[in-house]
Amino acid sequence: MARTVTGRFPAARVLGVVVASALIGMIVAVPAEASGTLVRTAVAAPGADPSKASSDVDPSSGSPGSAVTAADVCPAGWSTETTVWFGPPRVDTGILNPRRDDGCTLLDVVWRAEPFDTHGQFVATVDRATREFRRLGLLDAGEARTIRSAAARSAVGGPADDSFTNTCTDRVALTFDDGPSFYRARTLAILREKQVPATFFDVGMRIDANSQLAEFERREGHLVLNHTYEHPNLNEVTLPRLRAELRATEKALDRARVERPFAGMRPPFLAANAQVRAELAQLGFTVIGGDIDAADWLPDRSAEQLRADIAAGIADGRRNVFLHDGPIDTVAGRELMKALPQIIDDIRAAGLCFGTFDSTGAIVADRYVSSGEAIPSVVNAVPYLPLMFGGGLPPEPYKIITPTPIAPGPISRATTTATTATTATRSMSSAAGAASNGCPNGWSSEGTVWFGPPRVDTGITNPEGPDGCTLLDRVWEREPFATHGAFVSAVRAAADEFVAAGLLSRPEQARIVSAAARTHVGGPRDTSVPNSCDRRLAIQFDDGPSHYRTETLRILREKQVTGVFMDTGTRVKANPQFARFQLAEGHKLLNHTYSHANLNEVLASEGPDGVRREITAAEATFAAVGAPISFKGIRPPFGAANAQVRQIVADMGYTAYMTRIGTDDWVPDRTPQEISDAIVEQLHPGAIISLHDGPYDTPAGRGTNGGLALLIDAARERGYCFGTVDHHGDVVADRLIPTDQPIPVVENPVPYAPLIFPGEPPHPYVILD
């Protein structure tokens, strides 16, 4: 579809506009010359038949996939894919938002009661909602208590609550493509002032240049998704190039520590033909279009015209506002910055409120709760327009504004060096014990600062000093604490040290000390096991879950050790209660393929797509049961991964955990002591211990669980402590804070041995019922 330009622009600019139109291709909201109506193009969601993508989008729909059924009495409400959280300040329970049969979720029930006159009124509202959802069997007693506690710790309804009411049944999504450019800081400041959650479709090359902006966007509560790496027209590139563009951007987002609740993207220029849509669906991406385009990317569009065009789209029933931060390193950005506050005010004056997206592409409820951190600026300017004009300088009037680099304000971690240097630092293997790292196998700088029991998470990224020691390393190296006061004092001293180094702001320091004070650490109710040392191990379990998993989890809870579970998709699908519990308990959940396939053999018989299917099918299964993998980590079954398989895995953004120490615990006649002794002999700092929950549907499981308890005790006697793994493949610090949830049991047994031995397995692999 081509953009209509005749009769719209001054004659002297027609040529430039035609070039820009062909290249920028804003095809979703095209003004019709006579009627003023809009022509809309929908992009099929993953799993949909690409041939059925329709241009007839329901005007009441926020985007494709957001149609509301008659049974849903809470349209455009809170998604069941989010967790239950309240704020300000943001307190997240980690519990998935439950939904009643009528379509209303717990958060819908809570927030439709606002505004709250007092904090007590808010807490009472949450109490009533949790009791109702518990009666319906949608929450258990522990979850209800956790939710009520989170509400009580927030400031909602009290004198410190400065949040805007954001309850309505008609929501607008503000989206920004192509950034971050040097206007992004101003955009973020406006959104903070107006308390509007937004969705940013950022470009990988610009994320790499200014990762501090993308990282901040997510911490501030905005949704950050994929817009390719170099902004190509996907209809004009090969499928391998398309895949490379998406994967490179996912890696850039990972490097910037941007968490995504789902794999979402918007095609540059909204260019996505049937073949492109099918490929994006195969890659697992939710494709999100846009249906109000004010052409803010044109330099001659005034703020008044932008405001009028968006108001007209809203009046026409469209809700997905399509703005840009790509060409706003040109003069076009100035007008958008003038118009944006007025656009937000106009939308609210029309009785609408703001939201983001879920994995179906529907616009769903959200609330803005500021992080309180300083908004960073661009450090490394990356012009966008030359990419569209074949390199070199763009034609008039697309004059590029090149800003003077400004160091960012204080954020949770200083980000003033080039991305390559940062990546190199992050990739440093703690197991290698580099000379500059004073805290090998310590707390990751990619996690957040949290304490427990009970677990209180600040949401502030754990800052790291030049010696490789993070704030959490400095805190926990002082344990055991004689009193709770001694613990809080240790946290305050460590935070002061990082403030003095410019790695924390004063508001962040105050939040960290407040979080420490709300825990039981060092007090009479502190039941945690000391877990500080520089000889750290991680324990990994392959192939489950089987019916022995309950006992494994009980041992880990009793010993307070976090596990890394490499689970198979078939077994997760059969018993999803384990995956959900493991994440809630603080364990890591990673990928072990869907059917425990030998990937070398899959490659030989089905080609690269077969390998990708095994991996993506498992990943999709975990997400579908409400337990998405902790990050893109995989151990290929049997350790089978030749050079080509390893490259496929890497291209998908996965870290492959190939190195390990272990023993043949999967053999039924191995005793617990033999299993423990064989592993203890191989221990070294930074080791990943490999055990199994695959043949656990045979008598072998008893030996492994018995050996697990023995080796944990033996390792601690030798001065080792336990942690987990990060997405680089390193062993890093962690602490287990048990939940009060009951440990689940198998409901649908899925034998594993037949996957290795088709038919009845040979003796002694007798399957236990």
mmCIF file of C-alpha atoms in Angstrom, residues 55-233:
data_model
loop_
_atom_site.group_PDB
_atom_site.id
_atom_site.type_symbol
_atom_site.label_atom_id
_atom_site.label_comp_id
_atom_site.label_asym_id
_atom_site.label_seq_id
_atom_site.Cartn_x
_atom_site.Cartn_y
_atom_site.Cartn_z
ATOM 1 C CA SER A 55 -7.780 -4.673 6.717
ATOM 2 C CA ASP A 56 -11.148 -4.430 8.450
ATOM 3 C CA VAL A 57 -10.075 -3.817 12.038
ATOM 4 C CA ASP A 58 -12.865 -3.303 14.558
ATOM 5 C CA PRO A 59 -12.657 0.398 15.467
ATOM 6 C CA SER A 60 -13.273 -0.450 19.108
ATOM 7 C CA SER A 61 -10.301 -2.762 19.122
ATOM 8 C CA GLY A 62 -6.997 -1.464 20.434
ATOM 9 C CA SER A 63 -5.099 -3.602 17.964
ATOM 10 C CA PRO A 64 -5.359 -6.976 16.241
ATOM 11 C CA GLY A 65 -6.284 -9.653 18.717
ATOM 12 C CA SER A 66 -7.958 -7.307 21.199
ATOM 13 C CA ALA A 67 -11.587 -8.009 20.389
ATOM 14 C CA VAL A 68 -13.613 -8.295 23.581
ATOM 15 C CA THR A 69 -15.987 -11.190 23.990
ATOM 16 C CA ALA A 70 -19.487 -10.715 25.335
ATOM 17 C CA ALA A 71 -18.522 -12.562 28.510
ATOM 18 C CA ASP A 72 -15.746 -10.111 29.372
ATOM 19 C CA VAL A 73 -17.166 -7.474 31.695
ATOM 20 C CA CYS A 74 -13.712 -5.930 32.171
ATOM 21 C CA PRO A 75 -12.638 -5.018 28.617
ATOM 22 C CA ALA A 76 -9.194 -3.466 28.188
ATOM 23 C CA GLY A 77 -8.489 -4.563 31.736
ATOM 24 C CA TRP A 78 -5.456 -6.044 33.427
ATOM 25 C CA SER A 79 -3.814 -8.978 31.657
ATOM 26 C CA THR A 80 -3.501 -12.391 33.275
ATOM 27 C CA GLU A 81 0.056 -12.442 31.919
ATOM 28 C CA THR A 82 1.170 -9.779 34.378
ATOM 29 C CA THR A 83 1.916 -10.274 38.050
ATOM 30 C CA VAL A 84 -0.043 -8.717 40.892
ATOM 31 C CA TRP A 85 1.704 -5.482 41.867
ATOM 32 C CA PHE A 86 0.800 -2.193 43.500
ATOM 33 C CA GLY A 87 2.391 1.232 43.682
ATOM 34 C CA PRO A 88 3.736 3.733 44.389
ATOM 35 C CA PRO A 89 6.277 2.556 45.323
ATOM 36 C CA ARG A 90 6.150 -0.479 43.072
ATOM 37 C CA VAL A 91 5.744 -3.652 45.164
ATOM 38 C CA ASP A 92 5.525 -6.785 43.016
ATOM 39 C CA THR A 93 4.261 -10.063 44.466
ATOM 40 C CA GLY A 94 5.451 -12.210 41.561
ATOM 41 C CA ILE A 95 2.026 -13.916 41.571
ATOM 42 C CA LEU A 96 0.235 -14.116 38.232
ATOM 43 C CA ASN A 97 -2.909 -11.990 38.093
ATOM 44 C CA PRO A 98 -5.881 -14.420 38.400
ATOM 45 C CA ARG A 99 -9.066 -14.008 36.320
ATOM 46 C CA ARG A 100 -12.696 -14.882 37.056
ATOM 47 C CA ASP A 101 -14.965 -16.556 34.516
ATOM 48 C CA ASP A 102 -16.495 -13.183 33.615
ATOM 49 C CA GLY A 103 -13.127 -11.885 32.375
ATOM 50 C CA CYS A 104 -12.345 -9.681 35.377
ATOM 51 C CA THR A 105 -8.947 -10.144 37.005
ATOM 52 C CA LEU A 106 -8.036 -9.439 40.608
ATOM 53 C CA LEU A 107 -6.327 -6.174 39.581
ATOM 54 C CA ASP A 108 -9.456 -5.147 37.650
ATOM 55 C CA VAL A 109 -11.528 -5.644 40.791
ATOM 56 C CA VAL A 110 -9.070 -3.670 42.922
ATOM 57 C CA TRP A 111 -8.482 -0.685 40.655
ATOM 58 C CA ARG A 112 -12.053 -0.109 39.574
ATOM 59 C CA ALA A 113 -12.664 0.909 43.205
ATOM 60 C CA GLU A 114 -10.300 3.894 42.944
ATOM 61 C CA PRO A 115 -9.881 6.691 43.865
ATOM 62 C CA PHE A 116 -9.152 5.649 47.446
ATOM 63 C CA ASP A 117 -9.653 8.217 50.198
ATOM 64 C CA THR A 118 -7.154 6.555 52.541
ATOM 65 C CA HIS A 119 -4.451 3.916 52.454
ATOM 66 C CA GLY A 120 -6.590 1.805 54.782
ATOM 67 C CA GLN A 121 -9.453 1.910 52.282
ATOM 68 C CA PHE A 122 -7.121 0.638 49.570
ATOM 69 C CA VAL A 123 -5.794 -2.196 51.745
ATOM 70 C CA ALA A 124 -9.357 -3.167 52.688
ATOM 71 C CA THR A 125 -10.309 -3.269 49.002
ATOM 72 C CA VAL A 126 -7.381 -5.589 48.253
ATOM 73 C CA ASP A 127 -8.340 -7.747 51.242
ATOM 74 C CA ARG A 128 -11.913 -8.170 49.957
ATOM 75 C CA ALA A 129 -10.683 -8.973 46.443
ATOM 76 C CA THR A 130 -8.192 -11.608 47.614
ATOM 77 C CA ARG A 131 -10.819 -13.259 49.808
ATOM 78 C CA GLU A 132 -13.227 -13.431 46.875
ATOM 79 C CA PHE A 133 -10.608 -14.922 44.537
ATOM 80 C CA ARG A 134 -9.576 -17.400 47.214
ATOM 81 C CA ARG A 135 -13.198 -18.534 47.621
ATOM 82 C CA LEU A 136 -13.301 -19.093 43.869
ATOM 83 C CA GLY A 137 -10.215 -21.300 44.116
ATOM 84 C CA LEU A 138 -8.110 -18.833 42.118
ATOM 85 C CA LEU A 139 -5.669 -18.057 44.939
ATOM 86 C CA ASP A 140 -4.338 -20.130 47.794
ATOM 87 C CA ALA A 141 -3.926 -18.846 51.349
ATOM 88 C CA GLY A 142 -0.229 -18.063 50.924
ATOM 89 C CA GLU A 143 -0.789 -16.102 47.741
ATOM 90 C CA ALA A 144 -3.597 -14.115 49.339
ATOM 91 C CA ARG A 145 -1.355 -13.196 52.278
ATOM 92 C CA THR A 146 1.465 -12.143 49.954
ATOM 93 C CA ILE A 147 -0.861 -9.904 47.957
ATOM 94 C CA ARG A 148 -2.313 -8.270 51.076
ATOM 95 C CA SER A 149 1.194 -7.684 52.418
ATOM 96 C CA ALA A 150 2.263 -6.028 49.161
ATOM 97 C CA ALA A 151 -0.756 -3.710 49.283
ATOM 98 C CA ALA A 152 0.067 -2.741 52.851
ATOM 99 C CA ARG A 153 3.670 -1.891 51.927
ATOM 100 C CA SER A 154 2.607 0.475 49.147
ATOM 101 C CA ALA A 155 1.610 4.117 49.599
ATOM 102 C CA VAL A 156 -1.608 3.866 47.573
ATOM 103 C CA GLY A 157 -4.371 6.063 48.980
ATOM 104 C CA GLY A 158 -2.062 7.666 51.545
ATOM 105 C CA PRO A 159 -0.455 11.105 51.652
ATOM 106 C CA ALA A 160 2.556 9.878 49.640
ATOM 107 C CA ASP A 161 0.384 8.599 46.778
ATOM 108 C CA ASP A 162 0.831 10.979 43.847
ATOM 109 C CA SER A 163 -0.328 8.528 41.153
ATOM 110 C CA PHE A 164 -2.955 9.336 38.542
ATOM 111 C CA THR A 165 -6.218 7.454 38.389
ATOM 112 C CA ASN A 166 -5.998 5.145 35.396
ATOM 113 C CA THR A 167 -9.254 3.172 35.492
ATOM 114 C CA CYS A 168 -11.538 3.038 32.475
ATOM 115 C CA THR A 169 -12.710 0.500 29.915
ATOM 116 C CA ASP A 170 -11.312 2.370 26.912
ATOM 117 C CA ARG A 171 -7.525 2.487 26.673
ATOM 118 C CA VAL A 172 -5.003 4.101 24.369
ATOM 119 C CA ALA A 173 -1.487 2.828 23.714
ATOM 120 C CA LEU A 174 1.197 5.430 23.030
ATOM 121 C CA THR A 175 3.995 3.836 21.004
ATOM 122 C CA PHE A 176 7.337 5.213 19.828
ATOM 123 C CA ASP A 177 9.353 3.636 16.999
ATOM 124 C CA ASP A 178 12.970 3.778 15.864
ATOM 125 C CA GLY A 179 14.851 5.119 18.902
ATOM 126 C CA PRO A 180 16.421 5.846 21.152
ATOM 127 C CA SER A 181 17.595 9.176 19.740
ATOM 128 C CA PHE A 182 18.734 12.201 21.694
ATOM 129 C CA TYR A 183 15.115 13.361 22.025
ATOM 130 C CA ARG A 184 14.280 10.237 24.040
ATOM 131 C CA ALA A 185 15.240 11.826 27.373
ATOM 132 C CA ARG A 186 12.675 14.577 26.786
ATOM 133 C CA THR A 187 10.046 12.011 25.774
ATOM 134 C CA LEU A 188 10.672 10.083 28.987
ATOM 135 C CA ALA A 189 10.451 13.268 31.049
ATOM 136 C CA ILE A 190 7.039 14.102 29.544
ATOM 137 C CA LEU A 191 5.758 10.572 30.162
ATOM 138 C CA ARG A 192 6.994 10.768 33.767
ATOM 139 C CA GLU A 193 5.347 14.148 34.327
ATOM 140 C CA LYS A 194 2.068 12.927 32.834
ATOM 141 C CA GLN A 195 2.372 9.423 34.365
ATOM 142 C CA VAL A 196 1.773 7.559 31.118
ATOM 143 C CA PRO A 197 3.113 4.033 30.443
ATOM 144 C CA ALA A 198 4.336 3.743 26.844
ATOM 145 C CA THR A 199 5.610 1.082 24.441
ATOM 146 C CA PHE A 200 8.988 1.633 22.772
ATOM 147 C CA PHE A 201 9.868 -0.290 19.601
ATOM 148 C CA ASP A 202 13.608 0.309 19.720
ATOM 149 C CA VAL A 203 16.230 -0.358 17.026
ATOM 150 C CA GLY A 204 19.083 -2.703 17.956
ATOM 151 C CA MET A 205 21.940 -0.556 16.653
ATOM 152 C CA ARG A 206 20.704 2.391 18.710
ATOM 153 C CA ILE A 207 20.158 0.216 21.792
ATOM 154 C CA ASP A 208 23.775 -0.917 21.558
ATOM 155 C CA ALA A 209 24.927 2.701 21.261
ATOM 156 C CA ASN A 210 22.872 3.904 24.241
ATOM 157 C CA SER A 211 21.909 0.881 26.292
ATOM 158 C CA GLN A 212 21.370 3.089 29.348
ATOM 159 C CA LEU A 213 18.217 4.494 27.742
ATOM 160 C CA ALA A 214 16.614 1.159 26.860
ATOM 161 C CA GLU A 215 17.510 -0.227 30.288
ATOM 162 C CA PHE A 216 15.988 2.825 31.997
ATOM 163 C CA GLU A 217 12.807 2.625 29.904
ATOM 164 C CA ARG A 218 12.079 -0.835 31.279
ATOM 165 C CA ARG A 219 12.960 0.080 34.870
ATOM 166 C CA GLU A 220 10.616 3.023 34.562
ATOM 167 C CA GLY A 221 7.825 0.573 33.761
ATOM 168 C CA HIS A 222 7.512 1.084 30.010
ATOM 169 C CA LEU A 223 7.280 -1.836 27.566
ATOM 170 C CA VAL A 224 10.345 -2.169 25.295
ATOM 171 C CA LEU A 225 10.080 -4.405 22.223
ATOM 172 C CA ASN A 226 11.907 -5.268 18.996
ATOM 173 C CA HIS A 227 12.064 -3.067 15.873
ATOM 174 C CA THR A 228 14.919 -4.930 14.091
ATOM 175 C CA TYR A 229 18.607 -4.041 14.296
ATOM 176 C CA GLU A 230 19.120 -1.732 11.287
ATOM 177 C CA HIS A 231 15.505 -0.816 10.432
ATOM 178 C CA PRO A 232 15.261 -2.579 7.036
ATOM 179 C CA ASN A 233 12.061 -3.067 5.068
#
